[in-house]
Coordinates of C-alpha atoms in Angstrom, one line a residue:
M1 CA 0.0 0.0 0.0
T2 CA 1.1 3.6 -0.7
D3 CA 2.2 5.7 2.2
G4 CA 0.4 9.0 2.8
L5 CA 1.0 12.1 4.9
F6 CA -2.1 13.4 6.8
F7 CA -3.2 16.3 9.0
L8 CA -6.3 16.2 11.2
P9 CA -7.4 19.0 13.5
L10 CA -9.8 17.9 16.2
G11 CA -9.7 21.3 18.1
G12 CA -8.6 24.8 17.3
A13 CA -9.7 25.0 13.7
G14 CA -12.9 27.0 13.4
E15 CA -12.5 28.3 17.0
I16 CA -9.8 29.9 19.1
G17 CA -8.7 27.5 21.9
M18 CA -8.6 23.8 22.8
N19 CA -6.0 23.0 20.1
L20 CA -5.6 19.4 19.2
N21 CA -3.7 18.6 16.0
L22 CA -2.8 15.2 14.6
Y23 CA -0.2 14.3 12.0
G24 CA -0.3 10.8 10.5
F25 CA 2.1 8.9 8.2
G26 CA 1.6 5.6 6.5
P27 CA -0.9 3.8 4.4
E28 CA -4.5 5.0 4.8
G29 CA -6.0 3.3 7.8
D30 CA -2.6 2.1 9.0
Q31 CA -0.7 5.3 10.0
D32 CA 1.5 6.2 12.8
W33 CA 0.3 9.4 14.5
I34 CA 1.7 12.3 16.7
I35 CA -0.4 14.9 18.5
V36 CA 0.8 18.5 18.3
D37 CA -0.6 20.4 21.3
L38 CA -3.5 19.3 23.6
G39 CA -5.3 22.3 25.1
V40 CA -8.5 23.5 26.7
T41 CA -10.9 26.4 26.5
F42 CA -13.0 27.7 29.3
G43 CA -16.8 27.5 29.9
D44 CA -19.2 30.5 29.9
D45 CA -22.8 31.0 30.9
T46 CA -24.0 28.8 28.0
V47 CA -22.6 25.8 29.8
P48 CA -23.6 26.2 33.5
G49 CA -21.2 24.7 36.0
I50 CA -18.5 23.9 33.4
D51 CA -15.1 25.5 33.9
V52 CA -13.0 23.6 31.3
I53 CA -13.8 22.2 27.8
M54 CA -11.5 20.2 25.6
A55 CA -11.6 18.5 22.2
D56 CA -12.8 14.9 22.3
P57 CA -9.8 12.7 21.3
D58 CA -11.9 9.7 20.4
F59 CA -10.4 9.3 17.0
I60 CA -6.8 8.9 18.3
V61 CA -7.9 7.0 21.4
E62 CA -9.2 4.3 19.1
R63 CA -5.7 4.3 17.5
Q64 CA -3.8 4.6 20.7
N65 CA -1.5 1.7 19.8
R66 CA -0.2 3.8 16.8
L67 CA 0.1 7.0 18.8
L68 CA 3.8 7.8 19.0
A69 CA 4.0 11.0 21.1
I70 CA 2.5 14.3 22.2
V71 CA 4.6 17.2 21.0
L72 CA 4.0 20.6 22.7
T73 CA 4.8 23.9 21.1
H74 CA 4.4 26.2 24.1
A75 CA 2.8 26.4 27.6
H76 CA -0.5 28.3 27.1
E77 CA -3.5 26.6 28.5
D78 CA -5.1 26.2 25.1
H79 CA -2.1 24.2 24.0
I80 CA -1.3 22.1 27.2
G81 CA -4.3 22.3 29.5
A82 CA -5.9 19.0 28.4
V83 CA -2.7 16.8 28.7
A84 CA -3.2 15.9 32.4
H85 CA -6.9 15.1 31.8
L86 CA -6.5 13.0 28.6
W87 CA -3.1 11.4 28.9
P88 CA -4.5 8.3 30.8
D89 CA -6.4 7.4 27.6
L90 CA -3.4 8.2 25.3
R91 CA -0.4 6.9 27.3
C92 CA 2.5 8.0 25.1
P93 CA 5.7 10.1 25.6
V94 CA 5.4 13.9 25.8
Y95 CA 8.0 16.3 24.4
A96 CA 8.4 19.9 25.4
T97 CA 11.0 22.6 26.1
Q98 CA 12.0 23.2 29.7
F99 CA 9.6 26.1 30.6
T100 CA 6.6 24.3 29.0
A101 CA 7.6 21.1 30.8
N102 CA 7.8 23.0 34.1
M103 CA 4.3 24.4 33.6
L104 CA 2.9 20.9 32.6
Q105 CA 4.6 19.1 35.5
D106 CA 2.5 20.9 38.1
K107 CA -0.6 19.7 36.3
L108 CA 0.6 16.2 36.2
V109 CA 1.4 16.2 39.9
E110 CA -2.1 17.5 40.6
A111 CA -3.6 14.7 38.5
G112 CA -1.4 12.2 40.3
I113 CA 0.1 10.9 37.1
D114 CA 3.5 12.6 37.1
S115 CA 5.3 9.3 37.8
E116 CA 3.6 7.7 34.9
V117 CA 4.2 10.3 32.1
E118 CA 7.4 10.1 30.2
L119 CA 8.1 13.9 29.9
N120 CA 11.1 14.5 27.6
I121 CA 12.9 17.9 27.7
V122 CA 13.8 19.3 24.2
P123 CA 16.5 21.9 24.2
L124 CA 15.8 25.2 22.4
G125 CA 16.4 24.6 18.7
G126 CA 16.6 20.9 19.4
Q127 CA 15.7 18.0 17.1
I128 CA 13.9 14.8 17.8
Q129 CA 13.1 11.7 15.8
I130 CA 9.7 10.2 16.4
G131 CA 9.0 7.3 14.1
P132 CA 8.8 8.7 10.5
F133 CA 8.7 12.3 11.9
D134 CA 11.9 14.2 12.2
I135 CA 11.0 17.3 14.2
R136 CA 13.1 20.4 14.8
Y137 CA 12.0 23.1 17.3
I138 CA 12.4 26.6 15.9
S139 CA 12.3 29.5 18.4
I140 CA 9.7 32.1 17.7
T141 CA 8.4 35.0 19.7
H142 CA 5.0 35.0 21.4
S143 CA 3.4 36.2 24.7
I144 CA 5.1 33.4 26.6
P145 CA 8.6 32.0 27.0
E146 CA 9.9 29.3 24.7
A147 CA 7.3 29.3 22.0
N148 CA 8.3 27.2 19.1
A149 CA 7.4 26.4 15.5
L150 CA 7.9 22.8 14.4
A151 CA 9.8 22.0 11.3
I152 CA 8.5 18.5 10.6
R153 CA 10.4 16.4 8.0
T154 CA 8.8 13.2 6.6
P155 CA 9.7 10.9 3.7
L156 CA 6.9 12.5 1.7
G157 CA 7.7 16.1 2.4
N158 CA 8.2 18.9 4.9
I159 CA 5.5 20.6 7.1
L160 CA 5.9 23.9 9.0
H161 CA 3.6 23.9 12.0
T162 CA 4.0 27.5 13.3
G163 CA 2.2 27.2 16.6
D164 CA 1.3 30.6 18.1
W165 CA 3.7 33.3 17.2
K166 CA 4.3 37.0 16.4
L167 CA 7.4 38.9 15.2
D168 CA 8.7 40.9 18.2
P169 CA 11.8 42.8 17.1
D170 CA 12.8 43.5 20.7
P171 CA 11.6 40.6 23.0
L172 CA 12.3 41.2 26.7
L173 CA 12.6 37.5 27.6
G174 CA 13.9 34.7 25.5
D175 CA 15.2 34.5 21.9
K176 CA 14.1 36.4 18.8
T177 CA 12.2 34.5 16.1
D178 CA 14.8 32.4 14.3
I179 CA 14.3 33.8 10.8
D180 CA 17.4 32.1 9.5
A181 CA 16.0 28.7 10.5
L182 CA 12.6 29.4 9.0
S183 CA 14.2 30.6 5.7
A184 CA 16.5 27.6 5.6
F185 CA 13.6 25.3 6.0
G186 CA 11.8 27.1 3.3
D187 CA 14.8 26.6 1.0
E188 CA 14.5 22.8 1.6
G189 CA 10.9 23.0 0.4
V190 CA 7.8 23.2 2.5
L191 CA 4.9 21.1 1.3
A192 CA 2.4 22.6 3.7
M193 CA 2.3 25.3 6.4
V194 CA -0.2 25.0 9.2
C195 CA -0.4 28.5 10.6
D196 CA -1.9 30.7 13.3
S197 CA -4.9 32.8 12.0
T198 CA -5.9 34.8 15.1
N199 CA -5.0 38.3 13.9
V200 CA -5.4 37.8 10.1
L201 CA -8.1 40.5 10.1
T202 CA -5.8 43.0 11.7
P203 CA -3.5 45.1 9.4
G204 CA 0.1 45.9 10.2
R205 CA 2.1 44.3 13.0
A206 CA 1.4 43.2 16.6
G207 CA 4.0 45.3 18.3
S208 CA 6.8 44.8 20.8
E209 CA 6.8 44.0 24.5
A210 CA 9.6 46.6 24.9
A211 CA 7.2 49.4 23.8
V212 CA 4.7 48.2 26.5
R213 CA 7.4 48.4 29.1
S214 CA 8.1 52.0 28.3
S215 CA 4.4 52.9 28.2
L216 CA 3.7 51.1 31.5
S217 CA 6.6 53.0 33.1
T218 CA 5.0 56.3 32.0
L219 CA 1.6 55.3 33.4
L220 CA 2.8 54.1 36.8
S221 CA 5.0 57.2 37.3
G222 CA 1.9 59.3 37.8
M223 CA 0.0 57.0 40.0
R224 CA -0.8 57.4 43.7
G225 CA -2.3 55.0 46.2
R226 CA -2.2 51.2 45.7
V227 CA -1.8 49.9 42.2
A228 CA -2.9 46.4 41.0
V229 CA -2.0 45.2 37.6
T230 CA -3.7 42.2 36.1
G231 CA -2.7 40.2 33.0
F232 CA -2.0 36.7 31.8
A233 CA 0.3 34.9 34.3
S234 CA 1.9 33.0 31.4
N235 CA 3.1 36.3 29.8
V236 CA 6.2 36.1 31.9
A237 CA 7.8 39.0 30.1
R238 CA 4.9 41.2 31.0
V239 CA 5.0 40.1 34.6
E240 CA 8.7 41.0 34.6
T241 CA 7.9 44.4 33.1
I242 CA 5.3 45.1 35.8
I243 CA 7.6 44.2 38.6
K244 CA 10.6 46.1 37.3
V245 CA 8.7 49.2 36.3
G246 CA 7.0 49.2 39.7
A247 CA 10.4 49.0 41.4
S248 CA 11.8 51.9 39.4
H249 CA 8.9 54.0 40.8
G250 CA 9.4 52.9 44.4
R251 CA 6.8 50.1 44.5
K252 CA 7.3 46.6 46.0
A253 CA 5.6 43.8 44.1
V254 CA 3.3 41.2 45.5
L255 CA 2.2 38.2 43.4
V256 CA -1.5 37.4 43.9
G257 CA -3.0 34.2 42.6
R258 CA -1.8 30.7 42.3
S259 CA -1.2 30.8 38.5
M260 CA 1.0 33.9 39.0
H261 CA 3.1 32.1 41.5
R262 CA 3.3 29.0 39.3
A263 CA 4.3 30.9 36.2
V264 CA 7.1 32.8 38.0
A265 CA 8.4 29.6 39.6
A266 CA 8.4 27.7 36.3
A267 CA 10.2 30.6 34.6
R268 CA 12.9 30.8 37.3
D269 CA 13.4 27.1 37.2
A270 CA 14.0 27.4 33.4
G271 CA 16.6 30.1 33.9
Y272 CA 14.5 33.2 33.5
L273 CA 13.6 36.1 35.9
Q274 CA 17.0 35.7 37.7
D275 CA 17.3 39.5 38.4
L276 CA 13.9 40.3 39.7
P277 CA 13.6 42.8 42.6
P278 CA 12.6 41.1 45.8
L279 CA 8.9 40.0 46.0
L280 CA 6.8 40.5 49.1
R281 CA 4.1 38.2 50.6
E282 CA 0.6 39.5 50.8
D283 CA 0.8 40.0 54.6
E284 CA 4.1 41.9 54.3
A285 CA 2.5 44.5 52.0
Q286 CA -0.2 45.3 54.5
N287 CA 2.2 47.4 56.5
L288 CA 3.5 49.4 53.5
P289 CA 2.4 53.0 52.7
R290 CA -0.2 52.8 49.9
D291 CA 2.1 54.5 47.4
E292 CA 4.6 51.7 47.7
V293 CA 2.3 48.8 47.0
L294 CA 2.0 47.0 43.7
Y295 CA -0.2 43.9 43.3
V296 CA 0.4 41.7 40.3
C297 CA -2.8 39.7 40.0
T298 CA -4.4 36.9 38.0
G299 CA -8.0 37.5 36.8
S300 CA -7.8 39.8 33.8
Q301 CA -10.6 37.8 32.1
G302 CA -13.0 38.3 35.0
E303 CA -12.6 34.7 36.3
A304 CA -14.8 34.4 39.4
R305 CA -12.2 32.5 41.4
A306 CA -9.1 34.4 40.3
A307 CA -7.3 36.8 42.5
L308 CA -8.7 40.1 41.3
S309 CA -12.3 39.0 41.5
R310 CA -11.8 37.8 45.1
I311 CA -10.2 41.2 45.9
A312 CA -13.1 43.1 44.3
R313 CA -15.6 41.0 46.3
G314 CA -13.7 41.5 49.6
D315 CA -12.9 37.8 49.9
N316 CA -9.1 38.3 50.4
P317 CA -8.6 39.2 54.0
R318 CA -5.0 40.6 53.4
I319 CA -5.7 42.8 50.3
R320 CA -8.3 45.6 49.9
L321 CA -8.7 48.3 47.4
E322 CA -10.4 51.7 48.1
P323 CA -10.9 55.1 46.6
G324 CA -7.6 56.5 45.3
D325 CA -6.3 53.1 44.2
Q326 CA -6.0 52.0 40.6
V327 CA -6.3 48.7 38.7
V328 CA -4.6 48.3 35.3
F329 CA -5.9 45.6 32.9
S330 CA -2.7 44.9 30.9
S331 CA -4.4 42.4 28.6
R332 CA -7.0 42.1 25.9
I333 CA -10.6 40.9 26.2
I334 CA -10.8 37.3 24.9
P335 CA -14.1 37.1 22.9
G336 CA -16.8 35.6 25.1
N337 CA -15.4 37.0 28.3
E338 CA -16.9 40.5 27.9
K339 CA -19.7 40.0 30.5
A340 CA -17.4 38.7 33.2
I341 CA -14.7 41.4 32.6
F342 CA -17.2 44.3 32.6
G343 CA -18.9 42.9 35.7
L344 CA -15.5 42.9 37.5
Q345 CA -14.6 46.4 36.3
N346 CA -18.0 47.6 37.6
Q347 CA -17.4 46.0 41.0
L348 CA -14.0 47.8 41.2
A349 CA -15.7 51.1 40.1
Q350 CA -18.2 50.7 42.9
L351 CA -15.3 50.5 45.4
G352 CA -14.1 53.9 44.1
V353 CA -11.1 52.3 42.3
E354 CA -10.0 53.8 39.0
V355 CA -9.9 51.2 36.2
I356 CA -7.5 51.5 33.3
T357 CA -7.7 49.4 30.2
E358 CA -6.0 49.2 26.8
K359 CA -8.6 51.7 25.6
D360 CA -7.3 54.3 28.0
H361 CA -3.5 53.7 27.6
F362 CA -1.1 51.6 25.6
I363 CA -0.6 48.7 28.0
H364 CA -0.9 45.6 25.8
V365 CA 0.3 44.0 22.6
S366 CA -1.0 40.8 21.0
G367 CA 1.0 37.6 20.9
H368 CA -0.3 36.7 17.4
P369 CA 0.7 37.8 14.0
C370 CA -1.1 40.5 12.1
R371 CA -1.3 40.6 8.3
D372 CA 2.2 42.0 7.6
E373 CA 3.8 39.4 9.8
L374 CA 1.9 36.6 8.2
T375 CA 3.1 37.9 4.8
D376 CA 6.7 37.7 6.1
M377 CA 6.2 34.1 7.3
Y378 CA 4.9 33.1 3.9
R379 CA 7.9 34.8 2.2
W380 CA 10.3 32.8 4.4
A381 CA 8.6 29.4 4.3
R382 CA 7.2 29.6 0.7
P383 CA 4.8 26.6 1.2
Q384 CA 3.1 24.8 -1.6
N385 CA -0.1 24.5 0.5
A386 CA -1.5 26.7 3.3
I387 CA -3.7 25.2 6.0
P388 CA -4.9 27.9 8.4
V389 CA -5.7 27.0 12.0
H390 CA -6.1 28.7 15.4
G391 CA -9.1 30.9 14.4
E392 CA -12.8 31.0 13.9
M393 CA -14.2 30.3 10.5
R394 CA -14.0 33.9 9.4
H395 CA -10.3 33.9 10.3
L396 CA -9.6 30.7 8.4
L397 CA -11.3 31.9 5.3
E398 CA -9.6 35.2 5.3
H399 CA -6.2 33.6 6.0
A400 CA -6.8 31.3 3.0
E401 CA -7.4 34.3 0.8
L402 CA -4.2 36.0 2.2
A403 CA -2.2 33.0 1.3
K404 CA -3.5 33.0 -2.2
S405 CA -2.6 36.7 -2.5
V406 CA 1.0 36.0 -1.7
Q407 CA 1.2 33.3 -4.4
V408 CA 0.7 30.2 -2.3
P409 CA -0.5 27.7 -5.0
N410 CA -3.2 26.0 -2.8
S411 CA -5.1 26.9 0.4
I412 CA -7.2 24.4 2.4
V413 CA -9.8 25.5 4.9
A414 CA -10.1 22.5 7.1
P415 CA -12.2 22.9 10.2
N416 CA -12.2 20.5 13.1
G417 CA -12.7 16.9 11.9
S418 CA -11.3 17.4 8.4
L419 CA -8.9 14.7 7.4
V420 CA -6.4 16.3 5.0
Q421 CA -4.2 14.2 2.8
I422 CA -1.1 16.4 2.3
A423 CA 0.7 13.9 0.2
P424 CA 0.9 12.1 -2.2
G425 CA -0.9 14.1 -4.9
R426 CA -2.8 17.3 -4.5
C427 CA -3.4 18.4 -0.9
K428 CA -7.1 18.0 -0.2
I429 CA -9.7 17.0 2.4
I430 CA -10.5 13.3 1.9
D431 CA -12.8 12.5 4.8
E432 CA -14.6 13.9 7.8
V433 CA -14.2 12.3 11.3
Y434 CA -15.9 12.9 14.6
A435 CA -14.7 16.0 16.4
G436 CA -16.7 16.4 19.6
R437 CA -16.2 18.1 22.9
L438 CA -15.6 16.9 26.4
Y439 CA -16.7 18.9 29.4
L440 CA -14.9 18.8 32.8
D441 CA -17.9 18.7 35.0
G442 CA -16.5 18.8 38.5
N443 CA -13.9 16.1 38.2
V444 CA -15.8 14.1 35.7
L445 CA -15.2 14.2 31.9
T446 CA -18.5 14.0 30.0
P447 CA -19.1 14.2 26.2
I448 CA -21.2 16.9 24.8
E449 CA -23.8 14.4 23.8
D450 CA -24.3 13.5 27.5
G451 CA -27.3 15.8 27.7
Q452 CA -26.8 16.9 31.3
I453 CA -25.6 20.4 30.3
A454 CA -28.8 20.9 28.2
V455 CA -30.9 19.9 31.3
R456 CA -28.9 22.3 33.5
R457 CA -29.3 25.1 31.0
Q458 CA -33.1 24.5 30.9
L459 CA -33.2 24.5 34.6
S460 CA -31.5 27.9 34.6
F461 CA -34.0 29.3 32.1
S462 CA -37.3 27.8 33.3
G463 CA -36.9 26.2 36.7
Y464 CA -38.0 22.8 38.0
L465 CA -41.4 21.3 38.7
G466 CA -41.5 18.0 40.7
V467 CA -44.6 16.1 41.7
T468 CA -44.8 13.1 44.1
L469 CA -47.9 10.9 44.1
V470 CA -48.6 8.2 46.7
L471 CA -51.4 5.8 45.5
D472 CA -52.6 2.4 46.5
E473 CA -52.8 -0.4 43.9
E474 CA -56.3 0.8 42.8
G475 CA -55.2 4.4 42.3
C476 CA -56.6 6.0 45.5
F477 CA -54.6 8.7 47.1
M478 CA -52.9 7.7 50.3
A479 CA -51.5 11.2 50.8
P480 CA -52.1 14.5 49.1
P481 CA -50.0 15.2 46.0
K482 CA -46.7 17.0 46.8
V483 CA -45.7 19.7 44.3
R484 CA -42.2 21.2 44.4
L485 CA -41.3 24.3 42.5
I486 CA -37.7 25.5 42.2
G487 CA -36.9 28.7 40.2
V488 CA -40.4 29.1 39.0
P489 CA -42.0 32.6 39.2
A490 CA -45.4 33.3 40.8
H491 CA -47.6 36.3 40.2
D492 CA -48.2 36.8 43.9
G493 CA -44.6 36.1 44.8
E494 CA -45.7 33.0 46.7
P495 CA -44.7 29.8 44.9
D496 CA -46.3 27.7 47.6
N497 CA -49.7 29.1 46.6
L498 CA -49.1 28.0 43.0
A499 CA -47.9 24.6 44.1
S500 CA -51.0 24.2 46.2
E501 CA -53.2 25.1 43.2
I502 CA -51.4 22.6 41.0
A503 CA -51.7 19.9 43.6
D504 CA -55.5 20.4 43.9
A505 CA -55.9 20.2 40.1
I506 CA -53.8 17.0 40.0
E507 CA -55.9 15.4 42.7
E508 CA -59.1 16.3 40.9
A509 CA -57.9 15.0 37.5
V510 CA -56.6 11.7 38.9
A511 CA -59.9 11.1 40.7
K512 CA -61.7 11.3 37.3
M513 CA -59.4 8.7 35.6
R514 CA -60.8 5.3 34.7
R515 CA -60.1 2.5 37.1
A516 CA -58.0 0.5 34.5
Q517 CA -55.8 3.6 33.8
L518 CA -55.3 4.2 37.5
R519 CA -53.6 0.7 37.8
E520 CA -51.0 1.7 35.1
D521 CA -48.1 3.7 36.4
A522 CA -47.2 5.1 33.0
A523 CA -50.7 6.3 32.3
V524 CA -51.0 8.1 35.6
K525 CA -47.6 9.7 35.4
E526 CA -48.3 10.9 31.8
K527 CA -51.7 12.4 32.8
V528 CA -50.1 14.2 35.8
R529 CA -47.1 15.4 33.8
R530 CA -49.3 17.0 31.0
L531 CA -51.7 18.5 33.5
A532 CA -48.9 20.0 35.7
R533 CA -47.0 21.4 32.7
R534 CA -50.3 22.9 31.3
E535 CA -51.1 24.5 34.7
I536 CA -47.6 26.0 35.1
R537 CA -47.5 27.2 31.6
H538 CA -50.9 28.9 32.0
A539 CA -49.8 30.5 35.3
T540 CA -46.3 31.6 34.4
G541 CA -45.6 31.1 30.7
K542 CA -42.7 28.8 31.6
K543 CA -42.0 25.2 30.6
P544 CA -39.9 23.9 33.5
V545 CA -38.0 20.6 33.7
T546 CA -40.7 18.3 35.0
E547 CA -40.3 15.1 37.1
I548 CA -43.2 12.9 38.3
E549 CA -42.6 10.3 41.0
L550 CA -45.2 7.7 41.7
I551 CA -45.1 5.5 44.8
R552 CA -47.5 2.6 45.3
V553 CA -48.3 1.4 48.8

């Protein structure tokens, strides 16, 4: 049989987040596979009670015996956050550079599988051989240390998997983008480039962290009172900027939030942040003059359990903000988080705290390439085929058009579940496979088809109606019907009155049923269900989740 080279996105293509990419090599149906990145996204109010969502790896779990490795490009949650949850079903070696491995190790320890996972450290610029895949890590700049593109060589051709990237001419932490390596790989011939699409709709360039440092210094120089700055903990260069700029203006920094402490510890263990000014504990900062305090907080996306939200609610006994203090959001709003972020900012405003965002001052740059940077990447790599990923459908389509405009011969828009045959022959989609979602519900992974989230959502919209009937074998009531209403409105503000009315109607209706029907549980329950729902709909206009319990005595 003829060998083939395949690409299959199960997450992150047609959306931003929960990246899960597969590369396969071998005869169709008999390939060896690697996973590139295994991340999560976060729940919102459309999935009540769900904090974490990840791509369903069912396709590769069924082929686990041919899965060679998980290869990680960098340490953002949407690229590594699912590893600890899904590895027990995958059971293969994991490859990452030191900082990414440090960030992942904490998650493996929490999951209790750190002793089982073979976690291999790849040096910056290092090369690994995994079955038919010869992979070289190429350093690129992003909003986190040690981001990497992957130069993947196979017997059928080369693939450039960019991961997340930007072109920062003056990175404050880590290496510059290795343009020479990218160009040299392009000279070898790149069959396909699988590339970040996040900012394809934005003209120009993303900008440099060095410029943010200068602007934050100007901003903090004029501030009085306590200052709290929130951003992404994984953006270690930004964290360093905040701490050093604060020190230059006489402020002592306090890290607030578990993720902030973890990121700094992981960075230091990888050799970064060795010259930071001393950091204080939360209790030590309580005795400082207000003008000397600088809190570096998690929670820029309004996360309810993150540090800044807890401070705004008054849930942190060691930190309080009051009129005259300022909070700086050194981050962007991730789409979908607007409601939570604006709610947090309003809470802070109610405390009399001044809130400063990127709309008020230059305090953030993106970690993803804008159009001019994408054009540069295509100029260096010169791929025969462009496969956009890491974007919503509008991003993928626009990215495909951009690739055509810079003379890429072929562009493939391949949303999640698209099995792409890169070689031999013309690069094209040859099949569609299942690409579902898994919800982390508490500590239980449940598929999207489970249905419990839909029930929970309906409960949040319409409430709950429960009826308990106690009948003898002939259908006579042994106790009055019991009606329970949860989350159901009542015109008089007294749900018990409505419950009593429904109970009376049920008792009257059951008494009129034929004797033969009264002996059949199903007939009685269906009669009561329809009556109760009709009564509640007439009284409130709602269609609550309804449960009928019948007990025979």
